[in-house]
mmCIF file of C-alpha atoms in Angstrom:
data_model
loop_
_atom_site.group_PDB
_atom_site.id
_atom_site.type_symbol
_atom_site.label_atom_id
_atom_site.label_comp_id
_atom_site.label_asym_id
_atom_site.label_seq_id
_atom_site.Cartn_x
_atom_site.Cartn_y
_atom_site.Cartn_z
ATOM 1 C CA UNK A 528 49.063 -0.625 -18.783
ATOM 2 C CA UNK A 529 47.434 -4.041 -18.441
ATOM 3 C CA UNK A 530 45.723 -2.879 -15.228
ATOM 4 C CA UNK A 531 44.256 0.203 -16.939
ATOM 5 C CA UNK A 532 43.026 -1.954 -19.840
ATOM 6 C CA UNK A 533 41.365 -4.368 -17.398
ATOM 7 C CA UNK A 534 39.654 -1.484 -15.601
ATOM 8 C CA UNK A 535 38.386 -0.088 -18.905
ATOM 9 C CA UNK A 536 36.984 -3.499 -19.914
ATOM 10 C CA UNK A 537 35.333 -3.889 -16.528
ATOM 11 C CA UNK A 538 33.759 -0.428 -16.446
ATOM 12 C CA UNK A 539 31.098 -0.957 -19.177
ATOM 13 C CA UNK A 540 30.166 -4.246 -17.450
ATOM 14 C CA UNK A 541 29.755 -2.321 -14.204
ATOM 15 C CA UNK A 542 27.550 0.239 -16.001
ATOM 16 C CA UNK A 543 25.379 -2.662 -17.254
ATOM 17 C CA UNK A 544 25.034 -4.038 -13.735
ATOM 18 C CA UNK A 545 24.090 -0.606 -12.357
ATOM 19 C CA UNK A 546 21.469 -0.240 -15.106
ATOM 20 C CA UNK A 547 19.986 -3.644 -14.332
ATOM 21 C CA UNK A 548 19.759 -2.793 -10.628
ATOM 22 C CA UNK A 549 18.113 0.517 -11.500
ATOM 23 C CA UNK A 550 15.689 -1.262 -13.853
ATOM 24 C CA UNK A 551 14.736 -3.819 -11.198
ATOM 25 C CA UNK A 552 14.034 -0.949 -8.755
ATOM 26 C CA UNK A 553 11.835 0.863 -11.299
ATOM 27 C CA UNK A 554 9.941 -2.325 -12.149
ATOM 28 C CA UNK A 555 9.285 -2.982 -8.447
ATOM 29 C CA UNK A 556 8.046 0.582 -8.010
ATOM 30 C CA UNK A 557 5.667 0.146 -10.954
ATOM 31 C CA UNK A 558 4.343 -3.172 -9.583
ATOM 32 C CA UNK A 559 3.781 -1.731 -6.104
ATOM 33 C CA UNK A 560 2.227 1.520 -7.386
ATOM 34 C CA UNK A 561 -0.426 -0.476 -9.269
ATOM 35 C CA UNK A 562 -0.967 -2.711 -6.240
ATOM 36 C CA UNK A 563 -1.354 0.400 -4.046
ATOM 37 C CA UNK A 564 -3.989 1.712 -6.476
ATOM 38 C CA UNK A 565 -6.005 -1.512 -6.750
ATOM 39 C CA UNK A 566 -5.786 -2.333 -3.019
ATOM 40 C CA UNK A 567 -6.162 1.322 -1.925
ATOM 41 C CA UNK A 568 -3.011 0.967 0.181
ATOM 42 C CA UNK A 569 -1.731 4.431 1.176
ATOM 43 C CA UNK A 570 1.340 3.115 3.046
ATOM 44 C CA UNK A 571 2.487 1.191 -0.034
ATOM 45 C CA UNK A 572 1.912 4.258 -2.239
ATOM 46 C CA UNK A 573 4.059 6.361 0.101
ATOM 47 C CA UNK A 574 6.746 3.662 0.071
ATOM 48 C CA UNK A 575 6.862 3.810 -3.756
ATOM 49 C CA UNK A 576 7.252 7.591 -3.669
ATOM 50 C CA UNK A 577 10.107 7.332 -1.138
ATOM 51 C CA UNK A 578 11.933 4.751 -3.293
ATOM 52 C CA UNK A 579 12.246 7.234 -6.157
ATOM 53 C CA UNK A 580 15.326 8.674 -4.421
ATOM 54 C CA UNK A 581 17.133 5.335 -4.934
ATOM 55 C CA UNK A 582 16.474 5.390 -8.688
ATOM 56 C CA UNK A 583 17.463 9.063 -8.959
ATOM 57 C CA UNK A 584 20.757 8.348 -7.142
ATOM 58 C CA UNK A 585 21.438 5.376 -9.451
ATOM 59 C CA UNK A 586 20.743 7.594 -12.483
ATOM 60 C CA UNK A 587 23.338 10.132 -11.275
ATOM 61 C CA UNK A 588 25.871 7.353 -10.544
ATOM 62 C CA UNK A 589 25.464 5.836 -14.023
ATOM 63 C CA UNK A 590 25.717 9.232 -15.709
ATOM 64 C CA UNK A 591 28.904 10.026 -13.761
ATOM 65 C CA UNK A 592 30.434 6.622 -14.587
ATOM 66 C CA UNK A 593 29.557 6.904 -18.293
ATOM 67 C CA UNK A 594 30.906 10.455 -18.628
ATOM 68 C CA UNK A 595 34.122 9.382 -16.903
ATOM 69 C CA UNK A 596 34.433 6.479 -19.358
ATOM 70 C CA UNK A 597 33.833 8.756 -22.333
ATOM 71 C CA UNK A 598 36.630 11.012 -21.082
ATOM 72 C CA UNK A 599 39.047 8.054 -21.227
ATOM 73 C CA UNK A 600 38.425 7.757 -25.005
ATOM 74 C CA UNK A 601 37.407 4.107 -25.172
ATOM 75 C CA UNK A 602 39.036 2.508 -28.227
ATOM 76 C CA UNK A 603 36.537 -0.318 -28.809
ATOM 77 C CA UNK A 604 33.523 0.959 -30.856
ATOM 78 C CA UNK A 605 31.214 -1.659 -29.267
ATOM 79 C CA UNK A 606 32.118 -0.386 -25.788
ATOM 80 C CA UNK A 607 31.604 3.212 -26.917
ATOM 81 C CA UNK A 608 28.105 2.287 -28.130
ATOM 82 C CA UNK A 609 27.434 0.478 -24.872
ATOM 83 C CA UNK A 610 28.372 3.513 -22.784
ATOM 84 C CA UNK A 611 26.330 5.900 -24.971
ATOM 85 C CA UNK A 612 23.369 3.514 -24.827
ATOM 86 C CA UNK A 613 23.646 3.196 -21.044
ATOM 87 C CA UNK A 614 23.343 6.975 -20.649
ATOM 88 C CA UNK A 615 20.115 7.085 -22.673
ATOM 89 C CA UNK A 616 18.655 3.984 -21.031
ATOM 90 C CA UNK A 617 19.275 5.371 -17.535
ATOM 91 C CA UNK A 618 17.175 8.403 -18.509
ATOM 92 C CA UNK A 619 14.323 6.157 -19.735
ATOM 93 C CA UNK A 620 14.388 4.072 -16.544
ATOM 94 C CA UNK A 621 14.373 7.235 -14.428
ATOM 95 C CA UNK A 622 11.253 8.418 -16.306
ATOM 96 C CA UNK A 623 9.568 5.033 -15.749
ATOM 97 C CA UNK A 624 10.217 5.411 -12.001
ATOM 98 C CA UNK A 625 8.700 8.915 -12.204
ATOM 99 C CA UNK A 626 5.546 7.425 -13.768
ATOM 100 C CA UNK A 627 5.390 4.873 -10.918
ATOM 101 C CA UNK A 628 5.488 7.838 -8.506
ATOM 102 C CA UNK A 629 2.697 9.523 -10.503
ATOM 103 C CA UNK A 630 0.561 6.361 -10.213
ATOM 104 C CA UNK A 631 1.312 6.136 -6.478
ATOM 105 C CA UNK A 632 0.140 9.760 -6.159
ATOM 106 C CA UNK A 633 -3.167 8.838 -7.809
ATOM 107 C CA UNK A 634 -3.425 5.802 -5.500
ATOM 108 C CA UNK A 635 -3.149 8.127 -2.480
ATOM 109 C CA UNK A 636 -5.811 10.489 -3.835
ATOM 110 C CA UNK A 637 -8.222 7.625 -4.632
ATOM 111 C CA UNK A 638 -7.607 5.683 -1.406
ATOM 112 C CA UNK A 639 -10.725 6.960 0.336
ATOM 113 C CA UNK A 640 -13.133 6.547 -2.592
ATOM 114 C CA UNK A 641 -15.327 3.610 -3.546
ATOM 115 C CA UNK A 642 -14.005 2.538 -6.946
ATOM 116 C CA UNK A 643 -16.945 2.424 -9.341
ATOM 117 C CA UNK A 644 -15.694 -0.575 -11.366
ATOM 118 C CA UNK A 645 -13.144 -3.332 -10.759
ATOM 119 C CA UNK A 646 -9.670 -2.284 -11.882
ATOM 120 C CA UNK A 647 -8.803 -5.074 -14.302
ATOM 121 C CA UNK A 648 -7.325 -3.356 -17.357
ATOM 122 C CA UNK A 649 -4.864 -1.171 -15.435
ATOM 123 C CA UNK A 650 -3.100 -4.166 -13.815
ATOM 124 C CA UNK A 651 -3.143 -5.889 -17.208
ATOM 125 C CA UNK A 652 -1.506 -2.889 -18.902
ATOM 126 C CA UNK A 653 0.916 -2.697 -15.973
ATOM 127 C CA UNK A 654 1.893 -6.348 -16.505
ATOM 128 C CA UNK A 655 2.581 -5.644 -20.200
ATOM 129 C CA UNK A 656 4.689 -2.591 -19.312
ATOM 130 C CA UNK A 657 6.708 -4.513 -16.705
ATOM 131 C CA UNK A 658 7.304 -7.405 -19.113
ATOM 132 C CA UNK A 659 8.425 -4.960 -21.798
ATOM 133 C CA UNK A 660 10.837 -3.326 -19.332
ATOM 134 C CA UNK A 661 12.361 -6.669 -18.279
ATOM 135 C CA UNK A 662 12.735 -7.843 -21.884
ATOM 136 C CA UNK A 663 14.124 -4.494 -23.058
ATOM 137 C CA UNK A 664 16.813 -4.556 -20.354
ATOM 138 C CA UNK A 665 17.600 -8.216 -21.080
ATOM 139 C CA UNK A 666 17.944 -7.398 -24.783
ATOM 140 C CA UNK A 667 20.397 -4.603 -23.936
ATOM 141 C CA UNK A 668 22.519 -6.742 -21.610
ATOM 142 C CA UNK A 669 22.613 -9.688 -24.059
ATOM 143 C CA UNK A 670 22.775 -7.416 -27.136
ATOM 144 C CA UNK A 671 19.860 -9.471 -28.501
ATOM 145 C CA UNK A 672 18.136 -7.688 -31.441
ATOM 146 C CA UNK A 673 15.463 -10.420 -31.713
ATOM 147 C CA UNK A 674 14.332 -9.858 -28.124
ATOM 148 C CA UNK A 675 14.474 -6.079 -28.696
ATOM 149 C CA UNK A 676 12.211 -6.584 -31.736
ATOM 150 C CA UNK A 677 9.755 -8.588 -29.629
ATOM 151 C CA UNK A 678 9.570 -5.692 -27.137
ATOM 152 C CA UNK A 679 8.745 -3.260 -29.934
ATOM 153 C CA UNK A 680 6.029 -5.625 -31.257
ATOM 154 C CA UNK A 681 4.537 -5.910 -27.730
ATOM 155 C CA UNK A 682 3.696 -2.222 -27.913
ATOM 156 C CA UNK A 683 0.835 -3.022 -30.331
ATOM 157 C CA UNK A 684 -0.845 -5.011 -27.533
ATOM 158 C CA UNK A 685 -0.290 -2.135 -25.077
ATOM 159 C CA UNK A 686 -1.625 0.468 -27.552
ATOM 160 C CA UNK A 687 -4.765 -1.593 -28.257
ATOM 161 C CA UNK A 688 -5.485 -2.010 -24.533
ATOM 162 C CA UNK A 689 -4.832 1.695 -23.867
ATOM 163 C CA UNK A 690 -7.178 2.721 -26.698
ATOM 164 C CA UNK A 691 -9.921 0.449 -25.340
ATOM 165 C CA UNK A 692 -9.481 1.812 -21.806
ATOM 166 C CA UNK A 693 -9.741 5.377 -23.085
ATOM 167 C CA UNK A 694 -12.975 4.551 -24.931
ATOM 168 C CA UNK A 695 -14.483 2.829 -21.876
ATOM 169 C CA UNK A 696 -13.486 5.611 -19.468
ATOM 170 C CA UNK A 697 -14.790 8.279 -21.857
ATOM 171 C CA UNK A 698 -18.106 6.397 -22.053
ATOM 172 C CA UNK A 699 -18.210 6.195 -18.230
ATOM 173 C CA UNK A 700 -17.716 9.968 -18.054
ATOM 174 C CA UNK A 701 -20.775 10.550 -20.256
ATOM 175 C CA UNK A 702 -22.906 7.892 -18.594
ATOM 176 C CA UNK A 703 -22.190 8.797 -14.980
ATOM 177 C CA UNK A 704 -21.138 12.422 -14.353
ATOM 178 C CA UNK A 705 -20.486 11.596 -10.679
ATOM 179 C CA UNK A 706 -17.568 9.361 -11.730
ATOM 180 C CA UNK A 707 -15.818 12.215 -13.580
ATOM 181 C CA UNK A 708 -12.951 12.710 -11.106
ATOM 182 C CA UNK A 709 -12.324 8.999 -10.666
ATOM 183 C CA UNK A 710 -12.462 8.251 -14.395
ATOM 184 C CA UNK A 711 -10.086 11.176 -15.003
ATOM 185 C CA UNK A 712 -7.604 9.770 -12.475
ATOM 186 C CA UNK A 713 -7.763 6.344 -14.140
ATOM 187 C CA UNK A 714 -7.199 7.954 -17.540
ATOM 188 C CA UNK A 715 -4.048 9.561 -16.108
ATOM 189 C CA UNK A 716 -2.850 6.167 -14.835
ATOM 190 C CA UNK A 717 -3.487 4.547 -18.231
ATOM 191 C CA UNK A 718 -1.530 7.387 -19.853
ATOM 192 C CA UNK A 719 1.420 6.938 -17.437
ATOM 193 C CA UNK A 720 1.524 3.224 -18.275
ATOM 194 C CA UNK A 721 1.347 3.926 -22.004
ATOM 195 C CA UNK A 722 4.274 6.357 -21.641
ATOM 196 C CA UNK A 723 6.164 3.670 -19.694
ATOM 197 C CA UNK A 724 5.760 1.331 -22.666
ATOM 198 C CA UNK A 725 7.164 4.072 -24.922
ATOM 199 C CA UNK A 726 10.274 4.313 -22.710
ATOM 200 C CA UNK A 727 10.682 0.523 -22.947
ATOM 201 C CA UNK A 728 10.645 0.862 -26.736
ATOM 202 C CA UNK A 729 13.366 3.514 -26.526
ATOM 203 C CA UNK A 730 15.505 1.019 -24.565
ATOM 204 C CA UNK A 731 14.830 -1.756 -27.091
ATOM 205 C CA UNK A 732 15.569 0.509 -30.059
ATOM 206 C CA UNK A 733 19.056 1.204 -28.692
ATOM 207 C CA UNK A 734 19.830 -2.501 -29.265
ATOM 208 C CA UNK A 735 18.645 -2.790 -32.888
#
């Protein structure tokens, strides 16, 4: 029927909107987790951890909607690709939110310590990761392979910064044994952000 056809056309659009909402939530969690770390704000860190439930619920809702769509045997190949891509992207966004929770956990553990050096590179890597996430989602919604390619290229910048941070933190470990725990925590945070960038690449690669 015409009504059924209209509903089928609308459903992938709805899945896109749900993904965007989920992506915005994950990006906000990432931003606030890094702010909680740099400002040693325990309340903000706890708020980030609590917000993970929203992203998890959105992930389940998208998965349910996509599986229901697949069961209707969508005729249009482009819509089939869109639904399959949405399922994978939801998983990547959910992992990004998990990394934000991991960073918030580190922020809570480090909240009572004097930080031995200004945290400059972590916010910088966080900004790159958040930009990559926004652009990756935009490339998916607009089906823009050029923007997806730009996201993938951005990873070189993230990798170079991550490598430099690892070298500097490793040197700090050798130079000042008392900073071992703190430097280890910061290495974990850098790793979570690097993994976030990898998930953004997965999203972008679904568009190319």
